[in-house]
PDB file of C-alpha atoms in Angstrom:
ATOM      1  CA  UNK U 277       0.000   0.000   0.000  1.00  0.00           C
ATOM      2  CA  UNK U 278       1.101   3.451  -0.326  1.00  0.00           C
ATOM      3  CA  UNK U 279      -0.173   6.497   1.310  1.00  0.00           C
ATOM      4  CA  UNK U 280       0.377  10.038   0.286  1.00  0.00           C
ATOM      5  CA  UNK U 281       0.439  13.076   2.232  1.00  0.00           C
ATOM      6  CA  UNK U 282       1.959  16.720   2.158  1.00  0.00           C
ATOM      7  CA  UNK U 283      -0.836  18.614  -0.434  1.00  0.00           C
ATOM      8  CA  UNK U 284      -2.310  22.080   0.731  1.00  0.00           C
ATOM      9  CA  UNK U 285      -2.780  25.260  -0.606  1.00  0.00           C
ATOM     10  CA  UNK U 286      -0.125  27.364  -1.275  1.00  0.00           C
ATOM     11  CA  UNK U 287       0.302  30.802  -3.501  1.00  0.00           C
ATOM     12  CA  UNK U 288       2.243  30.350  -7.108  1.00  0.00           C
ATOM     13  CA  UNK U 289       5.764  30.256  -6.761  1.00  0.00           C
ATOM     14  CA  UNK U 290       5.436  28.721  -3.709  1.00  0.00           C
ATOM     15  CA  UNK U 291       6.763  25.556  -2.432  1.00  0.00           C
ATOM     16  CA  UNK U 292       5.249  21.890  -0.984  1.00  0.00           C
ATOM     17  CA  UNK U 293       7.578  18.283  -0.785  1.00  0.00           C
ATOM     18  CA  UNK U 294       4.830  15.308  -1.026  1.00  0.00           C
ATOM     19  CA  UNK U 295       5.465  11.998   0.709  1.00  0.00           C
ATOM     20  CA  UNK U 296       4.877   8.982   0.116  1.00  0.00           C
ATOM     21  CA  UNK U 297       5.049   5.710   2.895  1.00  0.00           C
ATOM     22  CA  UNK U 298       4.747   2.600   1.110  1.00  0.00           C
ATOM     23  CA  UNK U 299       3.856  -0.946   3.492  1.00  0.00           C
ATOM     24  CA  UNK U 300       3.597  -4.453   2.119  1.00  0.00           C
ATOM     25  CA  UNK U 301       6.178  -3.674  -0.833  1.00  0.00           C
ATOM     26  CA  UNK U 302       9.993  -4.864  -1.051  1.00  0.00           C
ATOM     27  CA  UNK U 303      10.287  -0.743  -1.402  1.00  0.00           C
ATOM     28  CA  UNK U 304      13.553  -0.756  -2.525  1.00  0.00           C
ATOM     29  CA  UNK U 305      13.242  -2.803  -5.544  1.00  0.00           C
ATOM     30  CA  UNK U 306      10.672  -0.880  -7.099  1.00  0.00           C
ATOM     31  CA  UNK U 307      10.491   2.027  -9.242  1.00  0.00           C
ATOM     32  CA  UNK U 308       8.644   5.030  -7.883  1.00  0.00           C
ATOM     33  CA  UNK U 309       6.399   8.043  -9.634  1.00  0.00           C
ATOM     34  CA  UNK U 310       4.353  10.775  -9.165  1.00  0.00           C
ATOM     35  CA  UNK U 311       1.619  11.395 -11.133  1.00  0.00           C
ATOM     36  CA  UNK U 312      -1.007  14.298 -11.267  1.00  0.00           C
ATOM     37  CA  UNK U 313      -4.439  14.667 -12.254  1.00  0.00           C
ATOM     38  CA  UNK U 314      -6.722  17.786 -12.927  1.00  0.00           C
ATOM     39  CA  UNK U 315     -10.338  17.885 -13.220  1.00  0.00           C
ATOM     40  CA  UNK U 316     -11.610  16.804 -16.502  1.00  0.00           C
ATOM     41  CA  UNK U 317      -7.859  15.826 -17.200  1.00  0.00           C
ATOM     42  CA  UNK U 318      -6.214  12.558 -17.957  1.00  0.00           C
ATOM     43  CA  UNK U 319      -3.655  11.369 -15.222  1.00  0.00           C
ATOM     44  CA  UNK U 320       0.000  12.512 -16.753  1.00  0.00           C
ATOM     45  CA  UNK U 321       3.082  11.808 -15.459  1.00  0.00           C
ATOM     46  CA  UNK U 322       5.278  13.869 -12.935  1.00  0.00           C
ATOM     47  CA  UNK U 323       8.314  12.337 -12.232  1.00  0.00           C
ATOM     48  CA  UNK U 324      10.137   8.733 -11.542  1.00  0.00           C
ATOM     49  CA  UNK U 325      13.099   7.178  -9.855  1.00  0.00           C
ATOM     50  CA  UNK U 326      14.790   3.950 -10.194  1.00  0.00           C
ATOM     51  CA  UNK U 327      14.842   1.142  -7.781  1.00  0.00           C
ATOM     52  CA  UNK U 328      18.356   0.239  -8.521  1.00  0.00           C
ATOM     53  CA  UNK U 329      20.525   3.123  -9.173  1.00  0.00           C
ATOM     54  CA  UNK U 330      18.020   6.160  -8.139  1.00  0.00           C
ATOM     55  CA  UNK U 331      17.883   7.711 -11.692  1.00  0.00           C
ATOM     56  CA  UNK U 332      14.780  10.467 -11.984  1.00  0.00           C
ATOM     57  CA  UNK U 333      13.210  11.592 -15.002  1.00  0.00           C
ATOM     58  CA  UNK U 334      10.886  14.198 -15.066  1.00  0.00           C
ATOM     59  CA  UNK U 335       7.646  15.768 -17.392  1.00  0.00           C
ATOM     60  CA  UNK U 336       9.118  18.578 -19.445  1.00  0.00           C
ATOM     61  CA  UNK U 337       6.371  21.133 -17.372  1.00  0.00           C
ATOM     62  CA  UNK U 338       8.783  20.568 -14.492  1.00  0.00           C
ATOM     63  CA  UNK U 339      11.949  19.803 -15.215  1.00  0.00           C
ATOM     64  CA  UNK U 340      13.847  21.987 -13.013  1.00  0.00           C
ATOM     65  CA  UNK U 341      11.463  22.825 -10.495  1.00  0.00           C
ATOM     66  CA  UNK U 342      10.561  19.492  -8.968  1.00  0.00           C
ATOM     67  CA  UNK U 343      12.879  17.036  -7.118  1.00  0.00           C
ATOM     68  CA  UNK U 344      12.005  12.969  -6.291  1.00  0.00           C
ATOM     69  CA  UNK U 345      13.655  11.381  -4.124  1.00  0.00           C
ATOM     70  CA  UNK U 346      13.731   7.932  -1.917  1.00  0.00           C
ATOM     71  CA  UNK U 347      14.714   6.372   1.231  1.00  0.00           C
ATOM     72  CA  UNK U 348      14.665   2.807   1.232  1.00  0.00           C
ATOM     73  CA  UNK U 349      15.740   2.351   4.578  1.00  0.00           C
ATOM     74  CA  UNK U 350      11.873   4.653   5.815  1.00  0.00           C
ATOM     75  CA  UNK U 351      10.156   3.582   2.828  1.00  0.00           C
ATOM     76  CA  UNK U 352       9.557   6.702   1.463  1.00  0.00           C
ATOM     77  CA  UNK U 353       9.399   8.657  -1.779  1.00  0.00           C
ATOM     78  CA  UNK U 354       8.936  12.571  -1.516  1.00  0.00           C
ATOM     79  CA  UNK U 355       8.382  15.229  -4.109  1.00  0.00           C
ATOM     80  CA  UNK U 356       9.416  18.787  -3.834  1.00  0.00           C
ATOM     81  CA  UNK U 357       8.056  21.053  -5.901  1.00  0.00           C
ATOM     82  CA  UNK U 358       9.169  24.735  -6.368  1.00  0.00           C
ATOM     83  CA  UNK U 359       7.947  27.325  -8.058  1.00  0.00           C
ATOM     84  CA  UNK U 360       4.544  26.065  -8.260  1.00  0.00           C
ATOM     85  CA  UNK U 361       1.887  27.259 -10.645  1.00  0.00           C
ATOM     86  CA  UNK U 362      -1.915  27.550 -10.694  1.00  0.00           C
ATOM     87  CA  UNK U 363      -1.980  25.719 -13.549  1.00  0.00           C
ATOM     88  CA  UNK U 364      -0.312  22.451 -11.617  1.00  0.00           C
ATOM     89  CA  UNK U 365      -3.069  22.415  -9.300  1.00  0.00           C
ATOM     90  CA  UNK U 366      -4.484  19.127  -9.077  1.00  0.00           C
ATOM     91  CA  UNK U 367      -4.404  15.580  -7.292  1.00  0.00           C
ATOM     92  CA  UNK U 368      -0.864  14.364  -7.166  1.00  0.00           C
ATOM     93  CA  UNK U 369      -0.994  10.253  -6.914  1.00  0.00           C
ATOM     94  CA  UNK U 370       2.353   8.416  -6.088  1.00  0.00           C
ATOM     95  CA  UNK U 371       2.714   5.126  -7.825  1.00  0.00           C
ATOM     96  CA  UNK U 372       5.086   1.803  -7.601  1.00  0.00           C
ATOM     97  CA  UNK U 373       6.232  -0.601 -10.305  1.00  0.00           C
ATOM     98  CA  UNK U 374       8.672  -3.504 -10.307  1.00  0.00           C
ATOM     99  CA  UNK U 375      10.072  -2.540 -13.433  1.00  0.00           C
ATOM    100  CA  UNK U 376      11.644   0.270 -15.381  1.00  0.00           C
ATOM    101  CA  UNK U 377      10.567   3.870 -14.808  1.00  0.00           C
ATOM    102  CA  UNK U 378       7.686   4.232 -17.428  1.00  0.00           C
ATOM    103  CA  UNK U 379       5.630   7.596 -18.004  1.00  0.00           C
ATOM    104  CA  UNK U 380       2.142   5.729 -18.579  1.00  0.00           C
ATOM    105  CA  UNK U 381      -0.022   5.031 -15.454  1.00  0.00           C
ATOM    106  CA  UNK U 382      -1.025   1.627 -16.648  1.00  0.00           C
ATOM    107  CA  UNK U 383       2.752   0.550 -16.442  1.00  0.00           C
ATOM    108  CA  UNK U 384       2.317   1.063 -12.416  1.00  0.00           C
ATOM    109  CA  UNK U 385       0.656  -1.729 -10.754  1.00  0.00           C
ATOM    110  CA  UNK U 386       0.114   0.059  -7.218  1.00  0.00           C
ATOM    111  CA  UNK U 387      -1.311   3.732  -6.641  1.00  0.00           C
ATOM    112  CA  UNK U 388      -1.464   5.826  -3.449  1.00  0.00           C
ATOM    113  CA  UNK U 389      -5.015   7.429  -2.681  1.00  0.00           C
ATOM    114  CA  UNK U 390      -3.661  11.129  -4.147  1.00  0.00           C
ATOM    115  CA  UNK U 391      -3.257  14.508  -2.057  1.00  0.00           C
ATOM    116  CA  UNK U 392      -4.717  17.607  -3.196  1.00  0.00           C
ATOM    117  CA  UNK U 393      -2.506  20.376  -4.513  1.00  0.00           C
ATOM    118  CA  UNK U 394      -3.882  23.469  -4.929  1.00  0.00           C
ATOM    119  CA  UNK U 395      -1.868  26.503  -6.015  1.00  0.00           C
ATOM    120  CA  UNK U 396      -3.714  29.913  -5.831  1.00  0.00           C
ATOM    121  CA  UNK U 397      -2.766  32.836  -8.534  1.00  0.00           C
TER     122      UNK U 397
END
């Protein structure tokens, strides 16, 4: 299971870090990813990192601005986002796969229950 936590409202170009706890998984052999999803928007992809050698990759939209990272020793995968826009408001979902980092949700077999972001103009 994973369970997702850190949303809120914050002003744009502010800042929020996500978390993620995961339970039940061998956490560090799978590959971790954010996704996000606006209303009356498809889910898109955020950002990944590896299981095995903690590579990221990262949407275009935030390249830059947002930071994923992992500790395998708490089970955890956080997000920090800078420079936040209104436009990125949405439900951010963390995600788990046990294989390599993929930008498509159906490639990630478990899902956290999202956290709201929403970023006021």
């Amino acid at each position: 299971q994973l369970q997702a936590s850190g949303g809120g409202l914050v002003q744009a170009g502010g800042s929020l870090r996500l978390s993620c706890a995961a339970s039940g998984l061998t956490f560090s052999t799978y590959t971790l990813a954010w996704f996000r999803q606006a209303p009356g928007k498809e889910r898109e992809f955020v950002g990944a990192i590896s299981w095995k050698v903690g590579s990221t990759a990262y949407a275009d939209s935030v390249e830059g601005r947002f930071t994923i990272s992992r500790d395998n020793a708490e089970n955890t995968v956080s997000l920090q986002m800078n420079s936040l826009k209104p436009e990125e408001t949405a439900v951010y979902y963390c995600a788990a796969a046990r294989s390599f980092m993929s930008t498509v949700p159906y490639a990630y077999a478990y899902w956290g229950q999202g956290t709201q972001v929403t970023v006021s103009s």
